[in-house]
Short mmCIF file of C-alpha atoms in Angstrom, two decimals:
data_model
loop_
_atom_site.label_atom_id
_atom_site.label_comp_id
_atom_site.label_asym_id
_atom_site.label_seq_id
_atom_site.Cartn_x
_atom_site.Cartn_y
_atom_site.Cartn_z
CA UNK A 20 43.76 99.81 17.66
CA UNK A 21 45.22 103.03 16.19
CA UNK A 22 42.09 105.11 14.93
CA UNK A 23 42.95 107.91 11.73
CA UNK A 24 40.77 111.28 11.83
CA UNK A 25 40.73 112.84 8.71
CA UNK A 26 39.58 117.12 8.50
CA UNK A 27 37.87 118.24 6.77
CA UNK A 28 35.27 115.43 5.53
CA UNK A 29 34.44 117.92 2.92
CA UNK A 30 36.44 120.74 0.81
CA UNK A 31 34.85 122.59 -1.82
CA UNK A 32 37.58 124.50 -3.76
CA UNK A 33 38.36 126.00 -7.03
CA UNK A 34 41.02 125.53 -9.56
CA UNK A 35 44.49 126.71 -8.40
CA UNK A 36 43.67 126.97 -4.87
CA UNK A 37 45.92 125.58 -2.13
CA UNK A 38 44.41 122.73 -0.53
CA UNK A 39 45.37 120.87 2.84
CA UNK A 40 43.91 118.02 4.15
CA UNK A 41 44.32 117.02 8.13
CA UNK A 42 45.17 113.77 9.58
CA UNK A 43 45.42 113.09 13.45
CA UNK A 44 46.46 109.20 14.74
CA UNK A 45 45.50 108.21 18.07
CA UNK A 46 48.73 107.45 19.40
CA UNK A 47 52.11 108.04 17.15
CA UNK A 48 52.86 106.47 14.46
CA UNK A 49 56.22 107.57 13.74
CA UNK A 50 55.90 108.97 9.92
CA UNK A 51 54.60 105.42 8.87
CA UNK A 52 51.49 107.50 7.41
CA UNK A 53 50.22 107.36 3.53
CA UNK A 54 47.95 109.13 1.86
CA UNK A 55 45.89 107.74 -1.25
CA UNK A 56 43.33 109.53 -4.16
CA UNK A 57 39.78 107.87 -4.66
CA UNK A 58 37.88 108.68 -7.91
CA UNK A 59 34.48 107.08 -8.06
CA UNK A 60 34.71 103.16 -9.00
CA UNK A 61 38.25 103.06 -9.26
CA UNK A 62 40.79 101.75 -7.29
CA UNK A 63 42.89 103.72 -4.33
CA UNK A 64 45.77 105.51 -5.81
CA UNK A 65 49.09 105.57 -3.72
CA UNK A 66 50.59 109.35 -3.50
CA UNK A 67 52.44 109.74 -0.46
CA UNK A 68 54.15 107.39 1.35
CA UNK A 69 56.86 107.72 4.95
CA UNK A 70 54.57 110.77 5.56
CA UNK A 71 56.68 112.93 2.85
CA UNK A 72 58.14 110.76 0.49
CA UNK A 73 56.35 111.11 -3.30
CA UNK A 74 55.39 108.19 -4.71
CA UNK A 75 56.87 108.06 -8.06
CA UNK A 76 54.88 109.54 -10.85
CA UNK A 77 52.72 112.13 -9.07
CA UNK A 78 52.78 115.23 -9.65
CA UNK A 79 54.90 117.71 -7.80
CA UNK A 80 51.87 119.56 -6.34
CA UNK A 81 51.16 117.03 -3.92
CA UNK A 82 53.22 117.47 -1.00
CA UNK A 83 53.01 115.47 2.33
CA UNK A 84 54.65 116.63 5.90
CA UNK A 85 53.88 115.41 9.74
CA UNK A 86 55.34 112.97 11.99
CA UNK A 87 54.12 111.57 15.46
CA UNK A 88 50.34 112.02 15.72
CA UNK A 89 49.66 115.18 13.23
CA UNK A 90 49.64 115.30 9.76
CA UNK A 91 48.71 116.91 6.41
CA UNK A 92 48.19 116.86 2.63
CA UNK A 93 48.83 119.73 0.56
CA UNK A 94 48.23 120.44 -3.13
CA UNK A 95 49.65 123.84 -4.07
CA UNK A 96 47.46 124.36 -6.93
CA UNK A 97 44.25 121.82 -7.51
CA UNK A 98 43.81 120.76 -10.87
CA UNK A 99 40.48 119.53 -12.43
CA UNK A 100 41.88 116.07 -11.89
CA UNK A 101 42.41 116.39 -8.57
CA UNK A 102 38.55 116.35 -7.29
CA UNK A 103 38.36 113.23 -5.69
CA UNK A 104 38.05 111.65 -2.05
CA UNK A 105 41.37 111.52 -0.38
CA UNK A 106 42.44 108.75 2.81
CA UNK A 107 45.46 108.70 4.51
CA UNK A 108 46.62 105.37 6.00
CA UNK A 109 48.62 104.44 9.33
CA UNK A 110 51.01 101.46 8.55
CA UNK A 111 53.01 101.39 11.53
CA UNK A 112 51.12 98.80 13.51
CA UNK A 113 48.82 96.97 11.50
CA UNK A 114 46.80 99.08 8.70
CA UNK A 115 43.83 101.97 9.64
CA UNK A 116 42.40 104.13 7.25
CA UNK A 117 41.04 108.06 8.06
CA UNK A 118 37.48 108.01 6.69
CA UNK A 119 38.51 110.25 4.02
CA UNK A 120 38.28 113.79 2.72
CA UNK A 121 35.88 115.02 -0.74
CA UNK A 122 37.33 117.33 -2.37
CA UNK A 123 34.53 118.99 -4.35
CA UNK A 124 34.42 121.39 -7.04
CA UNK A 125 33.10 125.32 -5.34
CA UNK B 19 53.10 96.65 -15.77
CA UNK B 20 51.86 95.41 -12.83
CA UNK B 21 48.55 94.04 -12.91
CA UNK B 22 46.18 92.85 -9.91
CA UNK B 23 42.50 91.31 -11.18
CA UNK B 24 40.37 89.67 -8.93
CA UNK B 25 37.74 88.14 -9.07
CA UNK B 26 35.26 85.49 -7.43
CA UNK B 27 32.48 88.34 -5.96
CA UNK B 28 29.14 87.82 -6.44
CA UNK B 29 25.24 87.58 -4.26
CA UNK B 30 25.75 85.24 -1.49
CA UNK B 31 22.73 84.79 1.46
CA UNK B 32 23.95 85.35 4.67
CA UNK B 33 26.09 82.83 6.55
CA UNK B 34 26.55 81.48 3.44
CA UNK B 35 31.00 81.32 1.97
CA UNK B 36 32.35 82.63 -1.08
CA UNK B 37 35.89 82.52 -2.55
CA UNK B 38 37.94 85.55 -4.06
CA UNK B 39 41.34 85.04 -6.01
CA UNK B 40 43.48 87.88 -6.87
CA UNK B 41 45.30 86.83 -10.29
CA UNK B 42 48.77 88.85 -10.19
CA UNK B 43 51.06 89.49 -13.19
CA UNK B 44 54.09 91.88 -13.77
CA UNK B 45 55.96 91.96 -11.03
CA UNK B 46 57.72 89.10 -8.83
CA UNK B 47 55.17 87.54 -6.43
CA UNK B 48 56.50 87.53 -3.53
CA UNK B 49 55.46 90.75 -1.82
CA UNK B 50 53.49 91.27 1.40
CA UNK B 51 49.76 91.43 -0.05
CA UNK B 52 46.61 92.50 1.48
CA UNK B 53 42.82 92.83 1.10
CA UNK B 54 41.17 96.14 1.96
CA UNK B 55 37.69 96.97 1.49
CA UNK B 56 34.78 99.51 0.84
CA UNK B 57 31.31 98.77 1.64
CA UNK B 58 29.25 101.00 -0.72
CA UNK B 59 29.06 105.12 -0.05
CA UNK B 60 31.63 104.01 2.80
CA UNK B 61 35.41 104.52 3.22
CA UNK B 62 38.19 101.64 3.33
CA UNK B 63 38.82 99.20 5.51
CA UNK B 64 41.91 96.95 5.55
CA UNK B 65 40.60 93.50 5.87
CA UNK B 66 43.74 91.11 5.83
CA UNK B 67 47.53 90.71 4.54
CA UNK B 68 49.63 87.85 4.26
CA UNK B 69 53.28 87.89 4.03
CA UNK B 70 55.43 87.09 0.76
CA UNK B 71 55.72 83.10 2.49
CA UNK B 72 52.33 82.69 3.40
CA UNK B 73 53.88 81.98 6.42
CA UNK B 74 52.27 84.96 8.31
CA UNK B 75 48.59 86.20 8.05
CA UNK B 76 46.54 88.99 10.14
CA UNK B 77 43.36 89.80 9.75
CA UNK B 78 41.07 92.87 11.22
CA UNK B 79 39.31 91.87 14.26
CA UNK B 80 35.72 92.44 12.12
CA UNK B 81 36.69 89.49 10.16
CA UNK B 82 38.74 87.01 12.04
CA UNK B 83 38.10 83.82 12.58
CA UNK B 84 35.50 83.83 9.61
CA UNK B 85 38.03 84.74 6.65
CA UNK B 86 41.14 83.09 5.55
CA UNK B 87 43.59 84.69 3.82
CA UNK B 88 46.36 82.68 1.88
CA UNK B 89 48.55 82.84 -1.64
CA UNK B 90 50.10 80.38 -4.23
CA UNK B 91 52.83 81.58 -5.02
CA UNK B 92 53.45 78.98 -8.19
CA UNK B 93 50.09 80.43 -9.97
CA UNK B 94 51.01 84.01 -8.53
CA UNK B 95 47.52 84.39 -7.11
CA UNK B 96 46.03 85.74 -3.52
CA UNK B 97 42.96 84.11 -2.01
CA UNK B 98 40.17 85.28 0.57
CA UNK B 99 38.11 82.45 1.51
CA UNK B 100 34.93 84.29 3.34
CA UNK B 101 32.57 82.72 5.56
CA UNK B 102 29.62 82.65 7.56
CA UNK B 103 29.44 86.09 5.70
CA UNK B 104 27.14 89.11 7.24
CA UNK B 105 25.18 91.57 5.68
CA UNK B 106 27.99 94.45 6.62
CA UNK B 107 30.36 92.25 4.72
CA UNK B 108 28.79 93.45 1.42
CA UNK B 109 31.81 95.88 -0.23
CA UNK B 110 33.94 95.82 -3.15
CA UNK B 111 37.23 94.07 -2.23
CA UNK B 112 40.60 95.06 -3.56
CA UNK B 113 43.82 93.46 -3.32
CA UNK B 114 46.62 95.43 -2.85
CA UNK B 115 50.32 94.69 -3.17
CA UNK B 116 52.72 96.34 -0.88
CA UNK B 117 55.74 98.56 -2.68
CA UNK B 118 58.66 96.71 -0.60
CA UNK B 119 60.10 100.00 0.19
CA UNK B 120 60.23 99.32 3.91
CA UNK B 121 60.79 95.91 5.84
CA UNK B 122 58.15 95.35 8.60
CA UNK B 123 56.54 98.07 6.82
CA UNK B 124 54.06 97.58 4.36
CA UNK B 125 52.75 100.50 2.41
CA UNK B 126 50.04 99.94 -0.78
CA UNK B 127 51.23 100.90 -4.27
CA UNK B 128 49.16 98.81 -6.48
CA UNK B 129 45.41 97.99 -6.30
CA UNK B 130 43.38 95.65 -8.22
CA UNK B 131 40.14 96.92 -9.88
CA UNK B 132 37.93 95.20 -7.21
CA UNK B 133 35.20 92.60 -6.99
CA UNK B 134 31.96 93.29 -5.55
CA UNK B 135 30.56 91.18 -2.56
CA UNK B 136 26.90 91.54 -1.98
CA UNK B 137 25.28 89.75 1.19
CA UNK B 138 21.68 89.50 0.84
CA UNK B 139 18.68 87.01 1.39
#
């Protein structure tokens, strides 16, 4: 099984910093990586998709790079919105989430 | 507007079954589909897809053999039949349709709200 390791597990930021979130697979997976937003009791929201590709309707500020075994989430400016958990997700063989990231408010 | 609502959760005692349906409107059902789910405080955990036939299913190795995923495509609803359920099966469950951007590729773009399965005596 492909195992996702998500760093940090916790980010306290402010408004307008630049945030990146880390995402290592245990063997590659291509760019067949996604990354979702969690707000408490709501569903997953889809952001990034193909490791880079913005999913449509989300804002500009997220930004997704990485291929193989290594890669990240960056927002360029964090919004009050944006405090949340984040996951990223291998899809290339079967389906394995990271155990996610907080990002809190500092 | 796609729309995913399941439903079907609720207190069972363990190694007891329980059903959840997945009623899905606004788009053309016959995606790959999936259940993923989050035990409380916890993170997410794909549980089981099934392809736009029905024709193929997988399943995470936690739940195999104990849950059954399948679809009906003429009422446009996704099914989990669950059991001998466990006390770490307690989670909300989402189902999740894949976007259809890639073939052999299936990537999540819209959830359901989630139903909550609690496994207690």
């Amino acid at each position: 099984d492909i195992q996702m390791t998500q760093s940090p597990s916790t980010l306290s930021a402010s408004v307008g910093d630049r945030v990146t979130i880390t995402c290592r697979a245990s063997q590659s997976i291509s760019i067949w990586l996604a990354w979702f937003q969690q707000k408490p009791g709501m569903a997953p929201k889809l952001l990034i998709y193909k490791a880079s590709s913005l999913e449509s309707g989300v804002p500009s500020r997220f930004s997704g790079s990485g291929s193989g075994t290594e890669f990240t989430l960056t927002i360029s400016s964090l919004q009050p919105d944006d405090f949340a958990t984040y996951y990223c997700q291998q899809y290339n063989i079967r389906w394995t989430f990271g155990q996610g990231t907080k990002v809190e408010i500092k | 507007e796609v729309q995913l609502l399941e439903s079907g959760g609720g207190l069972v005692q363990p190694g007891g079954s329980l059903r959840l349906s997945c009623a899905a409107s606004g788009f053309t059902f016959s995606n790959f589909m999936a259940w993923v789910r989050q035990a409380p405080g916890k993170g997410l955990e794909w549980v089981s897809g099934i392809s736009g036939s029905g024709g193929g299913t997988f399943y995470a190795d936690s739940v195999k053999g104990r849950f059954i995923i399948s679809r009906d495509n003429s009422m446009n609803t996704l099914y989990l039949h669950m059991n001998t359920l466990r006390a770490d099966d307690t989670a909300v469950y989402f189902c999740a349709k894949d976007a259809g951007y890639d073939s052999g590729h299936e990537v999540f773009d819209s959830w359901g709200q989630g139903t909550l399965v609690t496994v207690s005596s």
